[in-house]
mmCIF file of C-alpha atoms and ligand atoms in Angstrom:
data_model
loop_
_atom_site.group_PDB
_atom_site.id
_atom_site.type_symbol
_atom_site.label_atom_id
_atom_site.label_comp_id
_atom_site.label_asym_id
_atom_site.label_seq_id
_atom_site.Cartn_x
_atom_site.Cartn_y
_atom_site.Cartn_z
ATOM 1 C CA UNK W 1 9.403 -17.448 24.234
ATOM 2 C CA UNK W 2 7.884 -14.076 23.389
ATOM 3 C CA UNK W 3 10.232 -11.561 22.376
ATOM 4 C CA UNK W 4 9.183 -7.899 23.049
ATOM 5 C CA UNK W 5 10.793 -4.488 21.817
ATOM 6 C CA UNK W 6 10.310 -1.236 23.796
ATOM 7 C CA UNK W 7 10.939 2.067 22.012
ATOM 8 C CA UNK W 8 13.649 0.261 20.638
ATOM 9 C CA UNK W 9 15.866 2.618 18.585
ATOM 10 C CA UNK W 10 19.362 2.306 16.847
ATOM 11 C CA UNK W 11 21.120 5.551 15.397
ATOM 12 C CA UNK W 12 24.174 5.578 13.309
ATOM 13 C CA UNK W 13 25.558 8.722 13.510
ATOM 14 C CA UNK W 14 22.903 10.752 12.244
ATOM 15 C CA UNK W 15 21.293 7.884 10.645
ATOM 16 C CA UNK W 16 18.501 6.360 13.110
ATOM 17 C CA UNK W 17 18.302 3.010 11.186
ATOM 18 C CA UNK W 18 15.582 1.896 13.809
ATOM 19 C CA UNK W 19 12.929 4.160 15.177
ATOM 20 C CA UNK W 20 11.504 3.362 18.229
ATOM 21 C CA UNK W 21 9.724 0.565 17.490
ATOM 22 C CA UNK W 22 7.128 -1.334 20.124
ATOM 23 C CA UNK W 23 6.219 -4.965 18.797
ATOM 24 C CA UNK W 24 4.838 -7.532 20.816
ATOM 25 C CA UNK W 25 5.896 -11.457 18.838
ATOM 26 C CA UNK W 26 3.724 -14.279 20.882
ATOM 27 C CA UNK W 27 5.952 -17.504 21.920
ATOM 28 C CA UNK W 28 5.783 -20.019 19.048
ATOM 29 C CA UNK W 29 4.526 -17.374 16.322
ATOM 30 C CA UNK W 30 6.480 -17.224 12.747
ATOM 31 C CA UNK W 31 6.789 -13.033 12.621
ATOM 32 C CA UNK W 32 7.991 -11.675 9.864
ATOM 33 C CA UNK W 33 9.354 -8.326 9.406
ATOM 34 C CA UNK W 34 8.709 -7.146 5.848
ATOM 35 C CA UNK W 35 9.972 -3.994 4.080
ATOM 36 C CA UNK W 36 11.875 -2.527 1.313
ATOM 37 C CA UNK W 37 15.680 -2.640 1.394
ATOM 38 C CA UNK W 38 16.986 -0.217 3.792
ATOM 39 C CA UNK W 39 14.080 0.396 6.763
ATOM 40 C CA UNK W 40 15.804 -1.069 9.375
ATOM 41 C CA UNK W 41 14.719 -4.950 9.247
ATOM 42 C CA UNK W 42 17.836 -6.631 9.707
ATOM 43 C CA UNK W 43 19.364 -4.521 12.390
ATOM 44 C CA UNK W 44 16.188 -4.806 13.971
ATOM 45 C CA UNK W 45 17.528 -8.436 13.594
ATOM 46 C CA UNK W 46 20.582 -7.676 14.949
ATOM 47 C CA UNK W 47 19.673 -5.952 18.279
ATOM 48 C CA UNK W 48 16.883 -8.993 19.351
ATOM 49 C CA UNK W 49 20.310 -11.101 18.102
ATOM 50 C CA UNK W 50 22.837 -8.774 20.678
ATOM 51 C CA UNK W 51 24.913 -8.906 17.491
ATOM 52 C CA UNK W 52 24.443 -4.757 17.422
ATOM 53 C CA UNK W 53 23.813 -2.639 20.721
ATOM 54 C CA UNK W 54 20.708 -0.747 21.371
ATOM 55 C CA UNK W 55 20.839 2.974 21.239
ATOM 56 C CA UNK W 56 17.654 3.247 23.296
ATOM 57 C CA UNK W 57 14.960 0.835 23.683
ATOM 58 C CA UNK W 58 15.157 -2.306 25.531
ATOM 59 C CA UNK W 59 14.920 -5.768 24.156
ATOM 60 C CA UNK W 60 12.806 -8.646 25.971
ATOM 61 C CA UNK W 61 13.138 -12.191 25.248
ATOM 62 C CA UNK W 62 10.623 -14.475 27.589
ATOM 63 C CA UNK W 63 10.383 -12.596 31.245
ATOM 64 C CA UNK W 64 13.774 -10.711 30.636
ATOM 65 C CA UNK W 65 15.272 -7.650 29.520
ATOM 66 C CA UNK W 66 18.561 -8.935 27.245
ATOM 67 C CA UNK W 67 20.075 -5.804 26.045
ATOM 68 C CA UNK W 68 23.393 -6.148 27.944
ATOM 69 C CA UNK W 69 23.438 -10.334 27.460
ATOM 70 C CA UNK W 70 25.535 -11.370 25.101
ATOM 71 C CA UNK W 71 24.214 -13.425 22.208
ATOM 72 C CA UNK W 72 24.869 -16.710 23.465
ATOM 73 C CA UNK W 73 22.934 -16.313 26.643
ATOM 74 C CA UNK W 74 20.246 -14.349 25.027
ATOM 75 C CA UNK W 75 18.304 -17.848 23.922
ATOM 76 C CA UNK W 76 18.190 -17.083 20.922
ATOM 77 C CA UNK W 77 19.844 -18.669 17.246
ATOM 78 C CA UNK W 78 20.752 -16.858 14.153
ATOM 79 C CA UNK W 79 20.408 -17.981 10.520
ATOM 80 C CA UNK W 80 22.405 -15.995 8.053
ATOM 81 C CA UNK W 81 21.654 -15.408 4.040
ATOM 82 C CA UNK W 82 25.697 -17.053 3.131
ATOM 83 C CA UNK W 83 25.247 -20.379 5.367
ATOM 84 C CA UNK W 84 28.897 -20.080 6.739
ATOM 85 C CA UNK W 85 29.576 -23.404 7.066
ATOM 86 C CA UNK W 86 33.180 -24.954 8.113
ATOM 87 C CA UNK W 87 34.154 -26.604 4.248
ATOM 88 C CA UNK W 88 36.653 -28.384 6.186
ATOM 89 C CA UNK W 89 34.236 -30.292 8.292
ATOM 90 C CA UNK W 90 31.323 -32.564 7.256
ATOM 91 C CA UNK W 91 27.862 -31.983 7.780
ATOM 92 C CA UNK W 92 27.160 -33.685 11.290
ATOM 93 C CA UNK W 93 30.399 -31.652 12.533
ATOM 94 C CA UNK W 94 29.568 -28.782 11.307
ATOM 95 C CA UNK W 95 26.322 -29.021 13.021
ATOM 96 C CA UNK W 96 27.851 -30.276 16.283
ATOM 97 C CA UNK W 97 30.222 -27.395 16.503
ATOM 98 C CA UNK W 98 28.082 -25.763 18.882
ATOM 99 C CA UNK W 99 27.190 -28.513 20.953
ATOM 100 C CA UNK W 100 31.449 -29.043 20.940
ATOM 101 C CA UNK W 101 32.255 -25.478 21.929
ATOM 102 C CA UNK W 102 29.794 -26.305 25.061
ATOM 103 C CA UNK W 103 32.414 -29.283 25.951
ATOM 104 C CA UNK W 104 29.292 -31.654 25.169
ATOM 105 C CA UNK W 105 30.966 -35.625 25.224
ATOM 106 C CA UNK W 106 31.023 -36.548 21.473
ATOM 107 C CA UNK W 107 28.347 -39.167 20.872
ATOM 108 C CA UNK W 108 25.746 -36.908 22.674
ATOM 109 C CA UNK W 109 26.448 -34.582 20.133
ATOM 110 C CA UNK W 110 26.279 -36.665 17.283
ATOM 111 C CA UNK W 111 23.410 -38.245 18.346
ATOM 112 C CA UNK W 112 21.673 -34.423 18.919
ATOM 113 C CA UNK W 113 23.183 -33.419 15.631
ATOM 114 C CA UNK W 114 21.888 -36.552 13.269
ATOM 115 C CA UNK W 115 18.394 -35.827 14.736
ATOM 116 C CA UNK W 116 18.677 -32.471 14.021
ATOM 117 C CA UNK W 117 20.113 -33.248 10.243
ATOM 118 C CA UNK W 118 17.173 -36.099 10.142
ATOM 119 C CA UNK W 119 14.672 -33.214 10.727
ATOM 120 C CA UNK W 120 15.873 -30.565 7.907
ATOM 121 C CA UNK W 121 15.924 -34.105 6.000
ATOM 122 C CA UNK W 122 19.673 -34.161 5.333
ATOM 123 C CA UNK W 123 20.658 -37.391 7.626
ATOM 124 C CA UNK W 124 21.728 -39.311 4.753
ATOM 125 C CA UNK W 125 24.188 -37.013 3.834
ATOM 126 C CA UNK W 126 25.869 -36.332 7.271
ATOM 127 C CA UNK W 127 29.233 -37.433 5.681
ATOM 128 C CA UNK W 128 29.411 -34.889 3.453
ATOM 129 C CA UNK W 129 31.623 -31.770 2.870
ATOM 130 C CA UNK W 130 30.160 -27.936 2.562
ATOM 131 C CA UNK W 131 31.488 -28.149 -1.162
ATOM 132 C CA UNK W 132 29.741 -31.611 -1.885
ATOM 133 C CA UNK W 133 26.510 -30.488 -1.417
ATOM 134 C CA UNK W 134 24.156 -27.974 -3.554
ATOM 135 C CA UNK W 135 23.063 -24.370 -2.255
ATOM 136 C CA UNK W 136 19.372 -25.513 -1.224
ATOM 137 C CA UNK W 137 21.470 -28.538 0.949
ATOM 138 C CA UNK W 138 23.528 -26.086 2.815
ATOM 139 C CA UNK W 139 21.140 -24.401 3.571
ATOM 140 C CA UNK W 140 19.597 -26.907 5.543
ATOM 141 C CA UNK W 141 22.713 -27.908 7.098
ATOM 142 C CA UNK W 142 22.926 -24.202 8.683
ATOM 143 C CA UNK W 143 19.459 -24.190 9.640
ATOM 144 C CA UNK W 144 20.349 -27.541 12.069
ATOM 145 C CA UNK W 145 23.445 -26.093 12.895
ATOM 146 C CA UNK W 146 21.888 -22.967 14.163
ATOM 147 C CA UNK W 147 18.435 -24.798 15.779
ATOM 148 C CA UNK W 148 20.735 -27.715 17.598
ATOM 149 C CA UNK W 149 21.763 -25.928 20.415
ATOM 150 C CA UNK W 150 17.908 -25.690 21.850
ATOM 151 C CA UNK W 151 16.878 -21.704 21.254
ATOM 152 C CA UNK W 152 13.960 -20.461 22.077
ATOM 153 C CA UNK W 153 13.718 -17.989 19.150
ATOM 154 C CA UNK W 154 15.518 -18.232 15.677
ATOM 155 C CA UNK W 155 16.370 -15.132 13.873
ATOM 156 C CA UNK W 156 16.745 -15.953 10.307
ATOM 157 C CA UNK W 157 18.007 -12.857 7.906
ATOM 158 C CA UNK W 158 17.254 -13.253 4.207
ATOM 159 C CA UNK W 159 17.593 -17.319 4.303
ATOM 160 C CA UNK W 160 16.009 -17.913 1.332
ATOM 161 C CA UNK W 161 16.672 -14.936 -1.338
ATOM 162 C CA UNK W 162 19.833 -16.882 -2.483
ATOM 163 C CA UNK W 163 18.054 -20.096 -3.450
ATOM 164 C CA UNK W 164 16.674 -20.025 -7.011
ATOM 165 C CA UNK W 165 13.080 -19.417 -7.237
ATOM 166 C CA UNK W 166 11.332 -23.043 -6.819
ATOM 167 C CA UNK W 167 14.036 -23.917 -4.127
ATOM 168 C CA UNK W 168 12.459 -21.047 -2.260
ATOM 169 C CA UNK W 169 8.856 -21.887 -1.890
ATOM 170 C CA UNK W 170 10.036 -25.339 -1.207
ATOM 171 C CA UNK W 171 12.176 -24.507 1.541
ATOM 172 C CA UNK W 172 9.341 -21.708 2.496
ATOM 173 C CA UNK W 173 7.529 -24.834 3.282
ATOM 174 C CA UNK W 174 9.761 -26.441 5.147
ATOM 175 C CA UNK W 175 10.654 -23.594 7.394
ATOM 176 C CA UNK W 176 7.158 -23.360 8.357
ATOM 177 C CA UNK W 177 7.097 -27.153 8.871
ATOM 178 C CA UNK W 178 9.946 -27.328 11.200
ATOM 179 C CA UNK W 179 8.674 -24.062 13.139
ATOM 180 C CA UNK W 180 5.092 -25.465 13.799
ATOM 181 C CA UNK W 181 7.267 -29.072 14.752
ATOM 182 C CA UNK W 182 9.770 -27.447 17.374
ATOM 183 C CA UNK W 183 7.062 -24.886 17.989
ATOM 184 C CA UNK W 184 9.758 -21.703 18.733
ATOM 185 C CA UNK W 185 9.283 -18.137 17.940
ATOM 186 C CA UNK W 186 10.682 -18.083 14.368
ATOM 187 C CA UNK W 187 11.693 -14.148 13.598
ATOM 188 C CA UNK W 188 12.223 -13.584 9.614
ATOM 189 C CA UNK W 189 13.614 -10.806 7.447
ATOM 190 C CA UNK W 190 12.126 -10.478 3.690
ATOM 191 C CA UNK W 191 11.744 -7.825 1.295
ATOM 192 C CA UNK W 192 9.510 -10.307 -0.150
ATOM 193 C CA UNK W 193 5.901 -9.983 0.493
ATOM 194 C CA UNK W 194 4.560 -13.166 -0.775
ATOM 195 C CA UNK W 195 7.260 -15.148 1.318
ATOM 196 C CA UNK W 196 5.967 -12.889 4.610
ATOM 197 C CA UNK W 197 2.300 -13.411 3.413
ATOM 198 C CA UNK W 198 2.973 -17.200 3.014
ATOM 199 C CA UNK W 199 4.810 -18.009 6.423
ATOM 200 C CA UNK W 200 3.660 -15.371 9.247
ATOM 201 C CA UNK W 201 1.749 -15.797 11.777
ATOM 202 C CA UNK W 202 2.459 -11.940 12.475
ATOM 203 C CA UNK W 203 3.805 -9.794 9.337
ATOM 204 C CA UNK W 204 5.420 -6.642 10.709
ATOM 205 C CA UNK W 205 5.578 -3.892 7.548
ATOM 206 C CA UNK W 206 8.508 -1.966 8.380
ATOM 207 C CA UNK W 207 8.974 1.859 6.473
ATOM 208 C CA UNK W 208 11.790 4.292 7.376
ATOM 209 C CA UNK W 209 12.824 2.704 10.610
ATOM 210 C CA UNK W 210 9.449 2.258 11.905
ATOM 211 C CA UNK W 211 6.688 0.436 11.891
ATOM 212 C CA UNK W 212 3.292 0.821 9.320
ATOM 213 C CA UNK W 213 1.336 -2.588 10.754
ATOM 214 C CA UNK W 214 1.374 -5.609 12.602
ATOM 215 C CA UNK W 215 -0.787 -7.801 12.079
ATOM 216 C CA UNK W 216 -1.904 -11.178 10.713
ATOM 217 C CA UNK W 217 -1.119 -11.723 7.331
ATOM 218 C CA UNK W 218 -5.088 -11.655 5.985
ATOM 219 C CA UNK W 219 -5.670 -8.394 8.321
ATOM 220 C CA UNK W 220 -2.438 -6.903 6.655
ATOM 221 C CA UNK W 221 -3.933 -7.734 2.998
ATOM 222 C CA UNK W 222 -7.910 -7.031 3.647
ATOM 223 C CA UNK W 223 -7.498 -3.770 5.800
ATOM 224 C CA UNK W 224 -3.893 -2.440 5.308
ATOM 225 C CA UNK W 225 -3.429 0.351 7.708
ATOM 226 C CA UNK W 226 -1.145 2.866 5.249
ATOM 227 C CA UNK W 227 -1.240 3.814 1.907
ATOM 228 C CA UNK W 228 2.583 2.572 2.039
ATOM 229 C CA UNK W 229 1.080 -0.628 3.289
ATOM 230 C CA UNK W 230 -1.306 -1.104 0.103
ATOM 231 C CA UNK W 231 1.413 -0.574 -1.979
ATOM 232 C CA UNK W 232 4.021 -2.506 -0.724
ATOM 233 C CA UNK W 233 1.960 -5.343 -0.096
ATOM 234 C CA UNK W 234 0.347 -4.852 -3.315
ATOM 235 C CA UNK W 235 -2.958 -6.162 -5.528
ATOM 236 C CA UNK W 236 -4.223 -3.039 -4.151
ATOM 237 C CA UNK W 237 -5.758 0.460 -5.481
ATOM 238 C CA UNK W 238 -4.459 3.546 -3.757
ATOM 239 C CA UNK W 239 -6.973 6.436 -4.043
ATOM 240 C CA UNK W 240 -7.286 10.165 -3.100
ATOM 241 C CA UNK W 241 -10.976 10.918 -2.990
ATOM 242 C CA UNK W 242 -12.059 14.242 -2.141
ATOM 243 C CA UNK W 243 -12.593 13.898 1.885
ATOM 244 C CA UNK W 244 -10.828 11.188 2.342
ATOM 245 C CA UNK W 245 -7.860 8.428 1.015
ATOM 246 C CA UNK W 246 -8.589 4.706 0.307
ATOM 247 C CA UNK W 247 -7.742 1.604 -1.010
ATOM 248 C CA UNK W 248 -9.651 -1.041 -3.062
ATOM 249 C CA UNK W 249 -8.369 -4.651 -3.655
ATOM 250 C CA UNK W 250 -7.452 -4.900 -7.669
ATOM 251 C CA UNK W 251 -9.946 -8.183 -7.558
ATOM 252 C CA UNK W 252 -13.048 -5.836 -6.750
ATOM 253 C CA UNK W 253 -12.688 -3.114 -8.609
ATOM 254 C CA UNK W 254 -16.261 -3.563 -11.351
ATOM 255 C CA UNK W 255 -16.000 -2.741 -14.821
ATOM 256 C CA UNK W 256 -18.574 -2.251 -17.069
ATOM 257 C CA UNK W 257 -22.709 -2.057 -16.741
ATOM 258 C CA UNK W 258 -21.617 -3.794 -13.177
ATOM 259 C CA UNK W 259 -19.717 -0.789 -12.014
ATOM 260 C CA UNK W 260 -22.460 0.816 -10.633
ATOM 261 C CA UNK W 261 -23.711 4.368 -10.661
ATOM 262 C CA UNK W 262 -20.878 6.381 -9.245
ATOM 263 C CA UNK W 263 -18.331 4.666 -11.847
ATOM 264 C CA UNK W 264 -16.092 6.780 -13.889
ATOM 265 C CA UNK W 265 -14.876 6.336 -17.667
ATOM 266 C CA UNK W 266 -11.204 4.537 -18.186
ATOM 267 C CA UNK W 267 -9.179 3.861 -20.444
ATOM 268 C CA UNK W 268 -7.571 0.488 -20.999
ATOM 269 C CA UNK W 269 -3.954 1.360 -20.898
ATOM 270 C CA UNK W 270 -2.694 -2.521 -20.652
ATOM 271 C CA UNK W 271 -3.773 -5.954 -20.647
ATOM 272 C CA UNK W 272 -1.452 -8.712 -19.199
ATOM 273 C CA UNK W 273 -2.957 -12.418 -19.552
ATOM 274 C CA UNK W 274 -1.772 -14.041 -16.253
ATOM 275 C CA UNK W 275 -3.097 -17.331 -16.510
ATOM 276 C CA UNK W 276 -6.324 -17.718 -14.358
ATOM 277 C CA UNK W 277 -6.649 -13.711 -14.022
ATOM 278 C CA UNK W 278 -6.063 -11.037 -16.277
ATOM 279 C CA UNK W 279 -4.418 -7.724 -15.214
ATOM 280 C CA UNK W 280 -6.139 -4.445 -16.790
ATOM 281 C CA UNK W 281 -3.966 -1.404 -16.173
ATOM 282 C CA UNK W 282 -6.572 1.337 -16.405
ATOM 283 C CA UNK W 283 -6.409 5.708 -17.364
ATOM 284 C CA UNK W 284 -9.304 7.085 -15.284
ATOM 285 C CA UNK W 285 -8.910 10.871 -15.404
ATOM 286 C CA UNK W 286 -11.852 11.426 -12.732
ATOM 287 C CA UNK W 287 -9.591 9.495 -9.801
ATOM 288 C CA UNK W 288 -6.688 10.919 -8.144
ATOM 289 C CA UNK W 289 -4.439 7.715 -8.243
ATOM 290 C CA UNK W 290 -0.895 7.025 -7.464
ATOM 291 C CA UNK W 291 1.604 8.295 -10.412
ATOM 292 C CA UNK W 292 3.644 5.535 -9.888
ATOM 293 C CA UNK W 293 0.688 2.489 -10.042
ATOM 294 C CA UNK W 294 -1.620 2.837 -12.419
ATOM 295 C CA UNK W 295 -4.822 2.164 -11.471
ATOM 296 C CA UNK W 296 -5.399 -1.784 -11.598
ATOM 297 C CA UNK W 297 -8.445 -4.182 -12.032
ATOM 298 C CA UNK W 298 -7.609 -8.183 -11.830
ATOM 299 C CA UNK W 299 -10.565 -10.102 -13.093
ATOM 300 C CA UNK W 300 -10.708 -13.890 -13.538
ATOM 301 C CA UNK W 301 -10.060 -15.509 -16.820
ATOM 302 C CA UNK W 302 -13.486 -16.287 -16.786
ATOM 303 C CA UNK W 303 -14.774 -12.929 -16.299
ATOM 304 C CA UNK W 304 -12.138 -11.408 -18.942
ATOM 305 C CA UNK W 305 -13.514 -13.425 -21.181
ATOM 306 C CA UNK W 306 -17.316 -12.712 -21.300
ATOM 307 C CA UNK W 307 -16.405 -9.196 -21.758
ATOM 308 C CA UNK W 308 -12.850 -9.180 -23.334
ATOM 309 C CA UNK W 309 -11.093 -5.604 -23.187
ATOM 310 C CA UNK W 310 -8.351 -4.203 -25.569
ATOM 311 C CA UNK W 311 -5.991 -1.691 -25.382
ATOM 312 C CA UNK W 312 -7.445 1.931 -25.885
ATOM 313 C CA UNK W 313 -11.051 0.369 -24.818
ATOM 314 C CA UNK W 314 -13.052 3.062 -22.531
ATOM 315 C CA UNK W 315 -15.210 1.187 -19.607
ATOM 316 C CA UNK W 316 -16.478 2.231 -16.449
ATOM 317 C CA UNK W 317 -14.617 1.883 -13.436
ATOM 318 C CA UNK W 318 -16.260 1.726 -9.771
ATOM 319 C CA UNK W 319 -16.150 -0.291 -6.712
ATOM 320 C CA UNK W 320 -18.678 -1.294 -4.064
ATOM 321 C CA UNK W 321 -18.864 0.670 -1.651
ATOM 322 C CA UNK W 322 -18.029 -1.841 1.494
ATOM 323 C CA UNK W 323 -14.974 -2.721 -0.399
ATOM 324 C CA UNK W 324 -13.161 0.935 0.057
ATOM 325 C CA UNK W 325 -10.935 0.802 2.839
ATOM 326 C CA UNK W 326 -10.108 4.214 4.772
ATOM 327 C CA UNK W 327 -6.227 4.671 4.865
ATOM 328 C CA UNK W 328 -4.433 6.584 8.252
ATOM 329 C CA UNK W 329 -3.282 9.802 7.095
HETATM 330 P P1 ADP T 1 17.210 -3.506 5.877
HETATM 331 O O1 ADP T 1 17.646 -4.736 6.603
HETATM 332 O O2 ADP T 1 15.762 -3.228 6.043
HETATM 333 O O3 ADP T 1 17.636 -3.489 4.446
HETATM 334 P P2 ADP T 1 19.157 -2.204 7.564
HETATM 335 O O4 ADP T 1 18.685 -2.516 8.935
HETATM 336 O O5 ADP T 1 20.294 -3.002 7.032
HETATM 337 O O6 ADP T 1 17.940 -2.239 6.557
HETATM 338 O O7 ADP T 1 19.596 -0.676 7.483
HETATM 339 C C1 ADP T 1 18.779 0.375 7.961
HETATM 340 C C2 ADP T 1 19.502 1.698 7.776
HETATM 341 O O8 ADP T 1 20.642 1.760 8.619
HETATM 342 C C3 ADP T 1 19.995 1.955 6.375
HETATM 343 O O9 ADP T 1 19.844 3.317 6.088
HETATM 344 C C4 ADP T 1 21.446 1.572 6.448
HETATM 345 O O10 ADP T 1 22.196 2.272 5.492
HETATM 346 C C5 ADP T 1 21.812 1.987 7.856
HETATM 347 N N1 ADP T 1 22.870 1.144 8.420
HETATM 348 C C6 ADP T 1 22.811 -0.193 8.626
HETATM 349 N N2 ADP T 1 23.939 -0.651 9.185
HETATM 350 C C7 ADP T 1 24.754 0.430 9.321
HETATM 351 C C8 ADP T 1 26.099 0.628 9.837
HETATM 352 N N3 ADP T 1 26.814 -0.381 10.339
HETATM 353 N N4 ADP T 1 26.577 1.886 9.811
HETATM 354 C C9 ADP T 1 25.856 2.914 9.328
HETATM 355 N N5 ADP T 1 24.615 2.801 8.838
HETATM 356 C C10 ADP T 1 24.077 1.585 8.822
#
């Protein structure tokens, strides 16, 4: 179902966590909201959820306002970061639970909660304990438990930032497997930009309690709408030029006699060897560049090595002009 928010808004005192936000998530999308700790993603979460009430704002879930539903007839599922599962009961109960609670006659809900288990690809371990299986396993276990009861929209906070880091693009996969299969709105909380780039339909860049851009994750990377967008998605240049601010993907920035005539002298200030590019942290005194990022070229091994660079080299630095991208004030 689509979910919608209007001016939704949640203060804490005098801390307004969530600003007012309008976003628009299309039935059977993957959105992701994406932000640094602390700008409101997760109780953002928690209002679409009913697990927190609304200050202002209204949430709408298919053709119907939800803010005074509770969460169980909102249609909507939650996945949490600690999995929560029952250690005293083995996976198929745990997943069942639900299904239980509903007063649902015992071998219909085994039989819904094997299929479930046989699609997150845990059936053959339906006997288990909680304390008998491994982190990634668990994992999977909650995400039947919390899919099995039929919602239309999955809120999932975090779910894979306490796997280790290859258990996390593999179960980034599957996630996006098992969304496209049951084809429900899938709503996801990261910090992590690569997981948001990897699995959204919609990313949704979240600063401050509100939001920079939503959009689709190659929109979001090609034409980021904010300088705080740039950045925090990264591989990108943020630079004040006299009339104007822009940003220029680090893997078209020119060095050298390709540079072109408006190019400025550098400095090579670092050199990190990252495989099949090369990173070149760059000085240019003649651009007014973020402190905190030094300016950045990424050029393919290849490239690095027909005209190697070491530190303290001086080389032009220049862009096309197509590739600058205007940032919003
Ligand atoms: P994120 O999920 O993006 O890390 P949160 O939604 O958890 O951010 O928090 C947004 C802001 O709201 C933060 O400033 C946080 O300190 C504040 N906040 C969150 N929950 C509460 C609460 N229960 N009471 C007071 N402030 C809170």
């Amino acid at each position: 179902m689509d979910v919608e928010l209007a001016a939704l808004t949640k203060r804490y005192g005098h801390t307004t966590a969530v600003d007012g936000i309008d976003l628009k998530i299309r039935s059977g999308s993957y959105c992701c909201l994406l932000g640094p700790s602390g700008c409101g993603k997760s109780t953002t979460l928690r209002m679409i959820a009913g697990h927190e009430t609304v200050s202002s704002g209204d949430v709408v879930i298919g053709p119907k306002a939800v803010g005074d539903l509770p969460p169980a007839q909102r249609g909507t599922a939650m996945m949490f970061q600690s999995y929560a599962l029952f250690p005293h009961l083995n996976c198929r109960d745990n997943v069942a639970f639900g299904l239980k609670m509903r007063g649902m006659a015992k071998a219909e809900r085994h039989r819904r909660a094997d299929a479930m288990l046989a699609l997150v690809q845990m059936d053959r371990l339906a006997e288990r304990l909680p304390a008998q299986l491994s982190g990634g396993q668990q994992q999977r276990v909650a995400l039947a438990r919390a899919l099995v009861t039929g919602p239309k929209v999955l809120l999932l906070d975090e779910p894979l930032s306490a796997l280790d880091p290859f258990l996390r693009v593999r179960m980034r996969t599957e996630l996006k497997r098992i969304q496209t299969d049951l084809g429900i709105t899938f709503v996801h909380v990261t910090h992590s930009q690569e997981e948001a780039m990897a699995l959204s339909d919609l990313v949704v860049v979240m600063n401050g309690g509100r939001i920079e851009q939503a959009a689709d994750p190659r929109t979001v990377f090609e034409r980021p709408a904010t300088a705080f967008v740039a950045r925090f998605i990264g591989g990108h240049n943020v630079i004040a030029l006299p009339d104007r601010r822009i940003a220029v993907r680090a893997d078209r920035m020119l060095l050298g006699p390709e540079a072109g005539p408006e190019a400025v002298p550098a400095q090579v200030v670092a050199v990190e060897y990252q495989g099949s590019a090369v990173h070149v942290g760059l000085d240019a005194p003649g651009l007014d560049t973020d402190a905190a990022t030094p300016l950045t070229a990424i050029l393919s091994d290849h490239a690095f090595a027909r005209r190697p660079l070491a530190l303290g080299d001086t080389v032009r630095v220049g862009w096309q002009a197509d590739e600058a991208h205007r940032l919003e004030a």
